[in-house]
Amino acid sequence: MSTIGALLLSGGKGTRMGGNTPKQFLTVGGTPLSMYSFQLLSSLCETVVVVCSSTHHDIFPRGTLFADPGVRRQDSVYSGLRALPPACDWVLVHDSARPCLRIEDVRSLLEVGMKCGAAALGVPVKDTIKECNDAGQVVRTLDRSTLWKIHTPQLIRRDWLEEGFEKIIREGATVTDDVSIAEWLGKPVTIVPDHATNIKVTTPEDLPMVEQWLATVS
Ligand code: C5P
Protein backbone atom coordinates (compact mmCIF):
# COMPACT_ATOMS: atom_id res chain seq x y z
CA MET A 1 0.00 0.00 0.00
CA SER A 2 1.23 3.51 -0.83
CA THR A 3 1.71 6.12 1.87
CA ILE A 4 1.64 9.82 1.05
CA GLY A 5 3.56 12.35 3.12
CA ALA A 6 2.68 15.99 2.53
CA LEU A 7 5.16 18.85 2.92
CA LEU A 8 3.38 22.12 3.62
CA LEU A 9 5.83 24.91 2.84
CA SER A 10 5.32 27.82 5.22
CA GLY A 11 8.91 28.93 5.60
CA GLY A 12 9.09 31.91 3.23
CA LYS A 13 9.55 35.49 4.40
CA GLY A 14 7.07 36.91 1.86
CA THR A 15 9.13 40.05 1.21
CA ARG A 16 7.15 40.96 -1.97
CA MET A 17 4.04 41.23 0.22
CA GLY A 18 5.49 43.86 2.58
CA GLY A 19 4.51 43.99 6.29
CA ASN A 20 5.94 42.00 9.20
CA THR A 21 3.80 38.87 8.97
CA PRO A 22 4.86 36.36 6.28
CA LYS A 23 2.03 36.13 3.71
CA GLN A 24 1.20 32.50 4.57
CA PHE A 25 0.26 33.57 8.11
CA LEU A 26 -1.94 36.55 7.20
CA THR A 27 -5.42 36.00 8.57
CA VAL A 28 -8.45 35.68 6.31
CA GLY A 29 -11.87 34.97 7.86
CA GLY A 30 -10.14 34.65 11.25
CA THR A 31 -7.86 31.84 9.99
CA PRO A 32 -4.16 32.07 9.02
CA LEU A 33 -3.77 31.27 5.30
CA SER A 34 -1.55 28.23 6.00
CA MET A 35 -4.34 26.54 7.96
CA TYR A 36 -6.63 26.25 4.93
CA SER A 37 -4.32 23.87 3.10
CA PHE A 38 -3.11 22.25 6.33
CA GLN A 39 -6.67 21.08 6.98
CA LEU A 40 -7.22 19.90 3.43
CA LEU A 41 -3.92 18.00 3.23
CA SER A 42 -4.49 16.45 6.66
CA SER A 43 -7.79 15.02 5.41
CA LEU A 44 -6.07 13.31 2.44
CA CYS A 45 -2.57 12.33 3.57
CA GLU A 46 -1.27 9.97 6.24
CA THR A 47 1.39 12.47 7.34
CA VAL A 48 1.77 16.26 7.03
CA VAL A 49 5.08 17.95 7.84
CA VAL A 50 4.86 21.73 8.14
CA VAL A 51 8.07 23.52 7.17
CA CYS A 52 8.10 26.76 9.13
CA SER A 53 10.01 28.77 11.69
CA SER A 54 9.39 27.83 15.35
CA THR A 55 7.85 31.28 15.96
CA HIS A 56 4.75 30.04 14.08
CA HIS A 57 4.42 26.52 15.50
CA ASP A 58 1.64 27.52 17.89
CA ILE A 59 -0.72 28.22 14.96
CA PHE A 60 -0.92 24.48 14.21
CA PRO A 61 -2.61 21.76 16.32
CA ARG A 62 -0.66 19.88 19.01
CA GLY A 63 1.17 16.87 17.59
CA THR A 64 1.92 18.54 14.24
CA LEU A 65 5.26 17.47 12.70
CA PHE A 66 7.60 20.36 11.84
CA ALA A 67 10.82 20.91 9.93
CA ASP A 68 13.01 24.02 9.84
CA PRO A 69 12.85 26.15 6.70
CA GLY A 70 15.87 26.69 4.47
CA VAL A 71 17.12 29.76 2.64
CA ARG A 72 15.54 28.88 -0.73
CA ARG A 73 12.23 27.12 -1.35
CA GLN A 74 14.10 23.98 -2.49
CA ASP A 75 16.10 23.98 0.78
CA SER A 76 12.80 23.98 2.70
CA VAL A 77 11.57 21.03 0.62
CA TYR A 78 14.82 19.16 1.36
CA SER A 79 14.47 19.89 5.07
CA GLY A 80 10.85 18.63 5.07
CA LEU A 81 11.81 15.52 3.11
CA ARG A 82 14.32 14.54 5.79
CA ALA A 83 11.60 14.88 8.45
CA LEU A 84 9.14 12.56 6.65
CA PRO A 85 8.69 9.13 8.25
CA PRO A 86 10.41 6.34 6.23
CA ALA A 87 7.01 4.76 5.46
CA CYS A 88 6.04 7.66 3.16
CA ASP A 89 6.87 6.55 -0.36
CA TRP A 90 5.13 9.47 -2.10
CA VAL A 91 5.71 13.17 -1.40
CA LEU A 92 3.05 15.81 -1.99
CA VAL A 93 4.55 19.31 -1.82
CA HIS A 94 2.33 22.36 -1.42
CA ASP A 95 2.93 26.10 -1.04
CA SER A 96 0.85 27.27 1.89
CA ALA A 97 0.57 30.64 0.13
CA ARG A 98 -2.03 28.86 -2.08
CA PRO A 99 -4.99 28.51 0.31
CA CYS A 100 -7.71 28.12 -2.38
CA LEU A 101 -6.95 24.62 -3.61
CA ARG A 102 -9.91 22.29 -4.17
CA ILE A 103 -10.02 18.77 -2.80
CA GLU A 104 -11.26 17.30 -6.11
CA ASP A 105 -8.21 18.72 -7.93
CA VAL A 106 -5.84 17.26 -5.33
CA ARG A 107 -7.60 13.89 -5.70
CA SER A 108 -7.11 14.01 -9.50
CA LEU A 109 -3.45 14.87 -8.98
CA LEU A 110 -2.97 11.91 -6.64
CA GLU A 111 -4.72 9.53 -9.03
CA VAL A 112 -2.67 10.60 -12.08
CA GLY A 113 0.60 11.13 -10.20
CA MET A 114 0.57 7.69 -8.58
CA LYS A 115 0.27 6.11 -12.02
CA CYS A 116 3.13 8.03 -13.63
CA GLY A 117 5.58 8.94 -10.82
CA ALA A 118 5.48 12.75 -10.88
CA ALA A 119 2.66 15.22 -11.54
CA ALA A 120 1.76 18.83 -10.88
CA LEU A 121 -1.42 20.87 -11.03
CA GLY A 122 -1.42 23.61 -13.66
CA VAL A 123 -3.55 25.77 -15.95
CA PRO A 124 -3.08 26.57 -19.64
CA VAL A 125 -1.50 29.98 -20.23
CA LYS A 126 -4.01 32.59 -21.45
CA ASP A 127 -1.62 35.46 -22.24
CA THR A 128 1.06 35.59 -24.90
CA ILE A 129 4.47 34.95 -23.30
CA LYS A 130 7.61 36.58 -24.67
CA GLU A 131 11.20 35.96 -23.68
CA CYS A 132 13.12 39.28 -23.31
CA ASN A 133 16.75 40.26 -22.77
CA ASP A 134 18.08 42.59 -20.03
CA ALA A 135 17.36 45.63 -22.23
CA GLY A 136 13.68 44.66 -22.40
CA GLN A 137 13.88 43.64 -26.03
CA VAL A 138 11.99 40.60 -27.22
CA VAL A 139 14.20 37.60 -27.92
CA ARG A 140 11.36 35.32 -28.97
CA THR A 141 7.64 34.72 -28.62
CA LEU A 142 6.78 31.32 -27.21
CA ASP A 143 4.05 29.08 -28.62
CA ARG A 144 1.22 29.72 -26.21
CA SER A 145 -0.66 26.56 -27.15
CA THR A 146 2.04 24.44 -25.44
CA LEU A 147 2.47 26.53 -22.26
CA TRP A 148 1.10 25.80 -18.78
CA LYS A 149 1.29 27.83 -15.56
CA ILE A 150 2.37 25.41 -12.88
CA HIS A 151 0.73 25.37 -9.45
CA THR A 152 1.09 23.27 -6.33
CA PRO A 153 0.46 20.70 -4.94
CA GLN A 154 2.92 18.53 -6.83
CA LEU A 155 3.28 14.78 -6.28
CA ILE A 156 6.53 12.91 -6.73
CA ARG A 157 7.84 9.46 -5.88
CA ARG A 158 10.02 9.76 -2.81
CA ASP A 159 12.92 7.81 -4.35
CA TRP A 160 12.90 10.17 -7.38
CA LEU A 161 12.89 13.21 -5.10
CA GLU A 162 15.79 11.83 -3.04
CA GLU A 163 17.81 10.85 -6.10
CA GLY A 164 17.02 14.19 -7.78
CA PHE A 165 18.13 16.16 -4.72
CA GLU A 166 21.45 14.29 -4.71
CA LYS A 167 21.94 15.37 -8.33
CA ILE A 168 20.91 19.02 -7.98
CA ILE A 169 22.96 19.45 -4.78
CA ARG A 170 26.00 17.94 -6.56
CA GLU A 171 25.50 20.22 -9.57
CA GLY A 172 24.58 23.33 -7.55
CA ALA A 173 21.29 23.77 -9.44
CA THR A 174 18.36 25.95 -8.41
CA VAL A 175 14.78 24.83 -9.11
CA THR A 176 11.58 26.73 -8.38
CA ASP A 177 9.22 23.78 -8.20
CA ASP A 178 9.36 20.11 -7.24
CA VAL A 179 8.64 18.16 -10.39
CA SER A 180 11.65 20.00 -11.93
CA ILE A 181 13.70 17.65 -9.76
CA ALA A 182 12.17 14.68 -11.63
CA GLU A 183 12.84 16.50 -14.92
CA TRP A 184 16.53 16.77 -13.91
CA LEU A 185 16.56 12.98 -13.72
CA GLY A 186 14.95 12.70 -17.16
CA LYS A 187 11.73 11.29 -15.65
CA PRO A 188 8.33 11.98 -17.22
CA VAL A 189 6.12 14.56 -15.50
CA THR A 190 2.39 14.93 -16.15
CA ILE A 191 0.37 18.13 -15.72
CA VAL A 192 -3.12 17.76 -14.25
CA PRO A 193 -5.61 20.58 -15.01
CA ASP A 194 -6.28 22.79 -11.98
CA HIS A 195 -8.74 25.63 -11.29
CA ALA A 196 -7.34 29.11 -11.94
CA THR A 197 -8.58 30.13 -8.46
CA ASN A 198 -5.68 28.21 -6.86
CA ILE A 199 -3.55 31.36 -6.96
CA LYS A 200 -0.41 31.99 -4.93
CA VAL A 201 -0.63 35.02 -2.66
CA THR A 202 2.46 37.00 -3.65
CA THR A 203 1.66 40.73 -3.62
CA PRO A 204 -1.04 42.75 -1.79
CA GLU A 205 -3.36 42.85 -4.84
CA ASP A 206 -3.74 39.04 -4.64
CA LEU A 207 -5.42 39.19 -1.23
CA PRO A 208 -8.93 40.49 -2.16
CA MET A 209 -9.37 37.62 -4.67
CA VAL A 210 -8.36 35.06 -2.06
CA GLU A 211 -10.61 36.66 0.59
CA GLN A 212 -13.57 36.58 -1.79
CA TRP A 213 -13.01 32.95 -2.80
CA LEU A 214 -12.48 31.72 0.77
CA ALA A 215 -15.63 33.59 1.88
CA THR A 216 -17.72 31.82 -0.79
CA VAL A 217 -16.57 28.30 0.17
CA SER A 218 -16.60 28.61 3.98
O1 C5P B 1 8.51 32.60 -2.43
P1 C5P B 1 7.44 31.76 -3.05
O2 C5P B 1 6.15 32.53 -3.26
O3 C5P B 1 7.85 31.01 -4.26
O4 C5P B 1 7.12 30.68 -1.94
C1 C5P B 1 6.27 29.60 -2.19
C2 C5P B 1 6.00 28.86 -0.89
O5 C5P B 1 7.24 28.32 -0.40
C3 C5P B 1 5.41 29.74 0.21
O6 C5P B 1 4.35 29.04 0.83
C4 C5P B 1 6.59 29.98 1.14
O7 C5P B 1 6.22 30.11 2.50
C5 C5P B 1 7.44 28.71 0.94
N1 C5P B 1 8.89 28.93 1.13
C6 C5P B 1 9.55 28.19 2.11
N2 C5P B 1 10.90 28.41 2.31
C7 C5P B 1 11.58 29.31 1.59
C8 C5P B 1 10.92 30.06 0.59
C9 C5P B 1 9.56 29.85 0.37
O8 C5P B 1 8.93 27.36 2.79
N3 C5P B 1 12.86 29.50 1.84
Tab-separated table of C-alpha atoms and ligand atoms in Angstrom:
chain	number	residue	atom	x	y	z
A	1	MET	CA	0.000	0.000	0.000
A	2	SER	CA	1.226	3.511	-0.831
A	3	THR	CA	1.709	6.118	1.865
A	4	ILE	CA	1.637	9.825	1.049
A	5	GLY	CA	3.559	12.345	3.116
A	6	ALA	CA	2.683	15.990	2.526
A	7	LEU	CA	5.157	18.846	2.923
A	8	LEU	CA	3.379	22.118	3.622
A	9	LEU	CA	5.826	24.912	2.842
A	10	SER	CA	5.320	27.824	5.224
A	11	GLY	CA	8.915	28.933	5.595
A	12	GLY	CA	9.092	31.913	3.231
A	13	LYS	CA	9.547	35.493	4.397
A	14	GLY	CA	7.070	36.908	1.863
A	15	THR	CA	9.125	40.048	1.208
A	16	ARG	CA	7.147	40.960	-1.974
A	17	MET	CA	4.036	41.228	0.215
A	18	GLY	CA	5.485	43.861	2.581
A	19	GLY	CA	4.515	43.985	6.293
A	20	ASN	CA	5.935	41.995	9.203
A	21	THR	CA	3.799	38.865	8.974
A	22	PRO	CA	4.864	36.359	6.283
A	23	LYS	CA	2.027	36.130	3.712
A	24	GLN	CA	1.202	32.499	4.565
A	25	PHE	CA	0.259	33.569	8.109
A	26	LEU	CA	-1.937	36.552	7.198
A	27	THR	CA	-5.419	36.001	8.566
A	28	VAL	CA	-8.455	35.676	6.306
A	29	GLY	CA	-11.870	34.973	7.864
A	30	GLY	CA	-10.137	34.655	11.251
A	31	THR	CA	-7.863	31.838	9.995
A	32	PRO	CA	-4.159	32.066	9.023
A	33	LEU	CA	-3.774	31.270	5.298
A	34	SER	CA	-1.555	28.227	5.997
A	35	MET	CA	-4.341	26.545	7.964
A	36	TYR	CA	-6.634	26.246	4.931
A	37	SER	CA	-4.322	23.870	3.099
A	38	PHE	CA	-3.108	22.245	6.332
A	39	GLN	CA	-6.669	21.075	6.983
A	40	LEU	CA	-7.225	19.898	3.430
A	41	LEU	CA	-3.925	17.996	3.228
A	42	SER	CA	-4.493	16.450	6.665
A	43	SER	CA	-7.795	15.021	5.406
A	44	LEU	CA	-6.073	13.313	2.435
A	45	CYS	CA	-2.565	12.330	3.570
A	46	GLU	CA	-1.275	9.970	6.235
A	47	THR	CA	1.392	12.473	7.343
A	48	VAL	CA	1.771	16.256	7.033
A	49	VAL	CA	5.081	17.949	7.837
A	50	VAL	CA	4.860	21.728	8.143
A	51	VAL	CA	8.066	23.515	7.170
A	52	CYS	CA	8.100	26.757	9.131
A	53	SER	CA	10.006	28.770	11.691
A	54	SER	CA	9.393	27.829	15.354
A	55	THR	CA	7.851	31.276	15.957
A	56	HIS	CA	4.754	30.039	14.078
A	57	HIS	CA	4.419	26.518	15.499
A	58	ASP	CA	1.643	27.522	17.887
A	59	ILE	CA	-0.725	28.217	14.956
A	60	PHE	CA	-0.917	24.481	14.209
A	61	PRO	CA	-2.607	21.764	16.316
A	62	ARG	CA	-0.662	19.876	19.012
A	63	GLY	CA	1.167	16.870	17.594
A	64	THR	CA	1.925	18.539	14.238
A	65	LEU	CA	5.256	17.471	12.705
A	66	PHE	CA	7.599	20.359	11.844
A	67	ALA	CA	10.825	20.907	9.932
A	68	ASP	CA	13.009	24.019	9.841
A	69	PRO	CA	12.849	26.147	6.696
A	70	GLY	CA	15.873	26.690	4.470
A	71	VAL	CA	17.122	29.763	2.637
A	72	ARG	CA	15.539	28.880	-0.732
A	73	ARG	CA	12.228	27.120	-1.352
A	74	GLN	CA	14.100	23.982	-2.489
A	75	ASP	CA	16.096	23.981	0.784
A	76	SER	CA	12.803	23.983	2.701
A	77	VAL	CA	11.574	21.025	0.622
A	78	TYR	CA	14.819	19.163	1.357
A	79	SER	CA	14.470	19.889	5.071
A	80	GLY	CA	10.851	18.633	5.069
A	81	LEU	CA	11.813	15.518	3.109
A	82	ARG	CA	14.319	14.535	5.789
A	83	ALA	CA	11.600	14.879	8.450
A	84	LEU	CA	9.136	12.557	6.649
A	85	PRO	CA	8.693	9.132	8.254
A	86	PRO	CA	10.406	6.338	6.232
A	87	ALA	CA	7.013	4.756	5.465
A	88	CYS	CA	6.036	7.656	3.163
A	89	ASP	CA	6.869	6.548	-0.363
A	90	TRP	CA	5.126	9.473	-2.103
A	91	VAL	CA	5.709	13.170	-1.395
A	92	LEU	CA	3.046	15.813	-1.986
A	93	VAL	CA	4.549	19.309	-1.817
A	94	HIS	CA	2.328	22.362	-1.416
A	95	ASP	CA	2.931	26.100	-1.043
A	96	SER	CA	0.848	27.272	1.893
A	97	ALA	CA	0.566	30.639	0.126
A	98	ARG	CA	-2.031	28.861	-2.077
A	99	PRO	CA	-4.986	28.514	0.311
A	100	CYS	CA	-7.710	28.118	-2.379
A	101	LEU	CA	-6.949	24.617	-3.614
A	102	ARG	CA	-9.908	22.285	-4.169
A	103	ILE	CA	-10.016	18.766	-2.805
A	104	GLU	CA	-11.259	17.295	-6.110
A	105	ASP	CA	-8.207	18.719	-7.925
A	106	VAL	CA	-5.842	17.260	-5.330
A	107	ARG	CA	-7.603	13.887	-5.701
A	108	SER	CA	-7.110	14.014	-9.501
A	109	LEU	CA	-3.450	14.875	-8.977
A	110	LEU	CA	-2.974	11.909	-6.636
A	111	GLU	CA	-4.719	9.534	-9.032
A	112	VAL	CA	-2.674	10.603	-12.081
A	113	GLY	CA	0.603	11.131	-10.204
A	114	MET	CA	0.568	7.692	-8.582
A	115	LYS	CA	0.269	6.108	-12.020
A	116	CYS	CA	3.129	8.030	-13.628
A	117	GLY	CA	5.577	8.942	-10.825
A	118	ALA	CA	5.477	12.746	-10.884
A	119	ALA	CA	2.657	15.220	-11.543
A	120	ALA	CA	1.756	18.830	-10.883
A	121	LEU	CA	-1.425	20.874	-11.034
A	122	GLY	CA	-1.417	23.615	-13.657
A	123	VAL	CA	-3.552	25.773	-15.948
A	124	PRO	CA	-3.078	26.568	-19.644
A	125	VAL	CA	-1.504	29.980	-20.231
A	126	LYS	CA	-4.008	32.594	-21.449
A	127	ASP	CA	-1.624	35.462	-22.241
A	128	THR	CA	1.062	35.589	-24.900
A	129	ILE	CA	4.470	34.955	-23.297
A	130	LYS	CA	7.613	36.578	-24.673
A	131	GLU	CA	11.205	35.960	-23.676
A	132	CYS	CA	13.120	39.283	-23.309
A	133	ASN	CA	16.752	40.255	-22.768
A	134	ASP	CA	18.080	42.593	-20.031
A	135	ALA	CA	17.362	45.626	-22.234
A	136	GLY	CA	13.675	44.659	-22.397
A	137	GLN	CA	13.879	43.643	-26.032
A	138	VAL	CA	11.985	40.600	-27.219
A	139	VAL	CA	14.197	37.605	-27.920
A	140	ARG	CA	11.355	35.319	-28.971
A	141	THR	CA	7.642	34.716	-28.625
A	142	LEU	CA	6.777	31.320	-27.212
A	143	ASP	CA	4.053	29.076	-28.623
A	144	ARG	CA	1.218	29.721	-26.206
A	145	SER	CA	-0.658	26.555	-27.153
A	146	THR	CA	2.037	24.440	-25.442
A	147	LEU	CA	2.467	26.531	-22.260
A	148	TRP	CA	1.096	25.804	-18.778
A	149	LYS	CA	1.292	27.827	-15.564
A	150	ILE	CA	2.372	25.405	-12.878
A	151	HIS	CA	0.730	25.371	-9.454
A	152	THR	CA	1.086	23.274	-6.332
A	153	PRO	CA	0.461	20.696	-4.936
A	154	GLN	CA	2.915	18.525	-6.833
A	155	LEU	CA	3.283	14.784	-6.276
A	156	ILE	CA	6.534	12.905	-6.733
A	157	ARG	CA	7.839	9.458	-5.881
A	158	ARG	CA	10.025	9.760	-2.808
A	159	ASP	CA	12.916	7.813	-4.352
A	160	TRP	CA	12.898	10.168	-7.381
A	161	LEU	CA	12.895	13.206	-5.097
A	162	GLU	CA	15.788	11.834	-3.036
A	163	GLU	CA	17.806	10.855	-6.104
A	164	GLY	CA	17.024	14.192	-7.784
A	165	PHE	CA	18.128	16.162	-4.720
A	166	GLU	CA	21.449	14.294	-4.706
A	167	LYS	CA	21.942	15.373	-8.325
A	168	ILE	CA	20.913	19.021	-7.980
A	169	ILE	CA	22.963	19.448	-4.784
A	170	ARG	CA	26.000	17.940	-6.556
A	171	GLU	CA	25.498	20.216	-9.566
A	172	GLY	CA	24.575	23.328	-7.550
A	173	ALA	CA	21.292	23.774	-9.435
A	174	THR	CA	18.355	25.952	-8.409
A	175	VAL	CA	14.784	24.832	-9.107
A	176	THR	CA	11.584	26.735	-8.381
A	177	ASP	CA	9.221	23.775	-8.204
A	178	ASP	CA	9.356	20.113	-7.243
A	179	VAL	CA	8.642	18.164	-10.393
A	180	SER	CA	11.652	20.002	-11.928
A	181	ILE	CA	13.697	17.652	-9.761
A	182	ALA	CA	12.175	14.682	-11.627
A	183	GLU	CA	12.840	16.499	-14.921
A	184	TRP	CA	16.526	16.773	-13.909
A	185	LEU	CA	16.562	12.977	-13.725
A	186	GLY	CA	14.949	12.696	-17.158
A	187	LYS	CA	11.733	11.289	-15.654
A	188	PRO	CA	8.331	11.983	-17.221
A	189	VAL	CA	6.122	14.561	-15.497
A	190	THR	CA	2.391	14.933	-16.150
A	191	ILE	CA	0.368	18.132	-15.722
A	192	VAL	CA	-3.124	17.758	-14.254
A	193	PRO	CA	-5.608	20.578	-15.006
A	194	ASP	CA	-6.281	22.786	-11.983
A	195	HIS	CA	-8.737	25.627	-11.291
A	196	ALA	CA	-7.343	29.114	-11.935
A	197	THR	CA	-8.585	30.128	-8.460
A	198	ASN	CA	-5.676	28.206	-6.863
A	199	ILE	CA	-3.548	31.361	-6.962
A	200	LYS	CA	-0.409	31.992	-4.933
A	201	VAL	CA	-0.630	35.020	-2.665
A	202	THR	CA	2.458	37.002	-3.646
A	203	THR	CA	1.663	40.730	-3.624
A	204	PRO	CA	-1.044	42.748	-1.792
A	205	GLU	CA	-3.361	42.853	-4.841
A	206	ASP	CA	-3.737	39.037	-4.644
A	207	LEU	CA	-5.424	39.191	-1.231
A	208	PRO	CA	-8.930	40.493	-2.162
A	209	MET	CA	-9.369	37.620	-4.673
A	210	VAL	CA	-8.363	35.064	-2.058
A	211	GLU	CA	-10.610	36.657	0.593
A	212	GLN	CA	-13.567	36.576	-1.793
A	213	TRP	CA	-13.010	32.951	-2.800
A	214	LEU	CA	-12.477	31.721	0.767
A	215	ALA	CA	-15.631	33.586	1.882
A	216	THR	CA	-17.722	31.816	-0.787
A	217	VAL	CA	-16.571	28.304	0.171
A	218	SER	CA	-16.604	28.611	3.982
B	1	C5P	O1	8.512	32.598	-2.432
B	1	C5P	P1	7.438	31.763	-3.050
B	1	C5P	O2	6.154	32.531	-3.259
B	1	C5P	O3	7.845	31.007	-4.263
B	1	C5P	O4	7.120	30.685	-1.938
B	1	C5P	C1	6.265	29.599	-2.195
B	1	C5P	C2	6.003	28.864	-0.890
B	1	C5P	O5	7.236	28.322	-0.403
B	1	C5P	C3	5.414	29.737	0.212
B	1	C5P	O6	4.352	29.038	0.832
B	1	C5P	C4	6.594	29.977	1.137
B	1	C5P	O7	6.224	30.114	2.497
B	1	C5P	C5	7.438	28.707	0.940
B	1	C5P	N1	8.890	28.930	1.131
B	1	C5P	C6	9.553	28.194	2.109
B	1	C5P	N2	10.897	28.406	2.307
B	1	C5P	C7	11.578	29.305	1.594
B	1	C5P	C8	10.915	30.058	0.589
B	1	C5P	C9	9.562	29.849	0.368
B	1	C5P	O8	8.931	27.364	2.785
B	1	C5P	N3	12.856	29.495	1.844
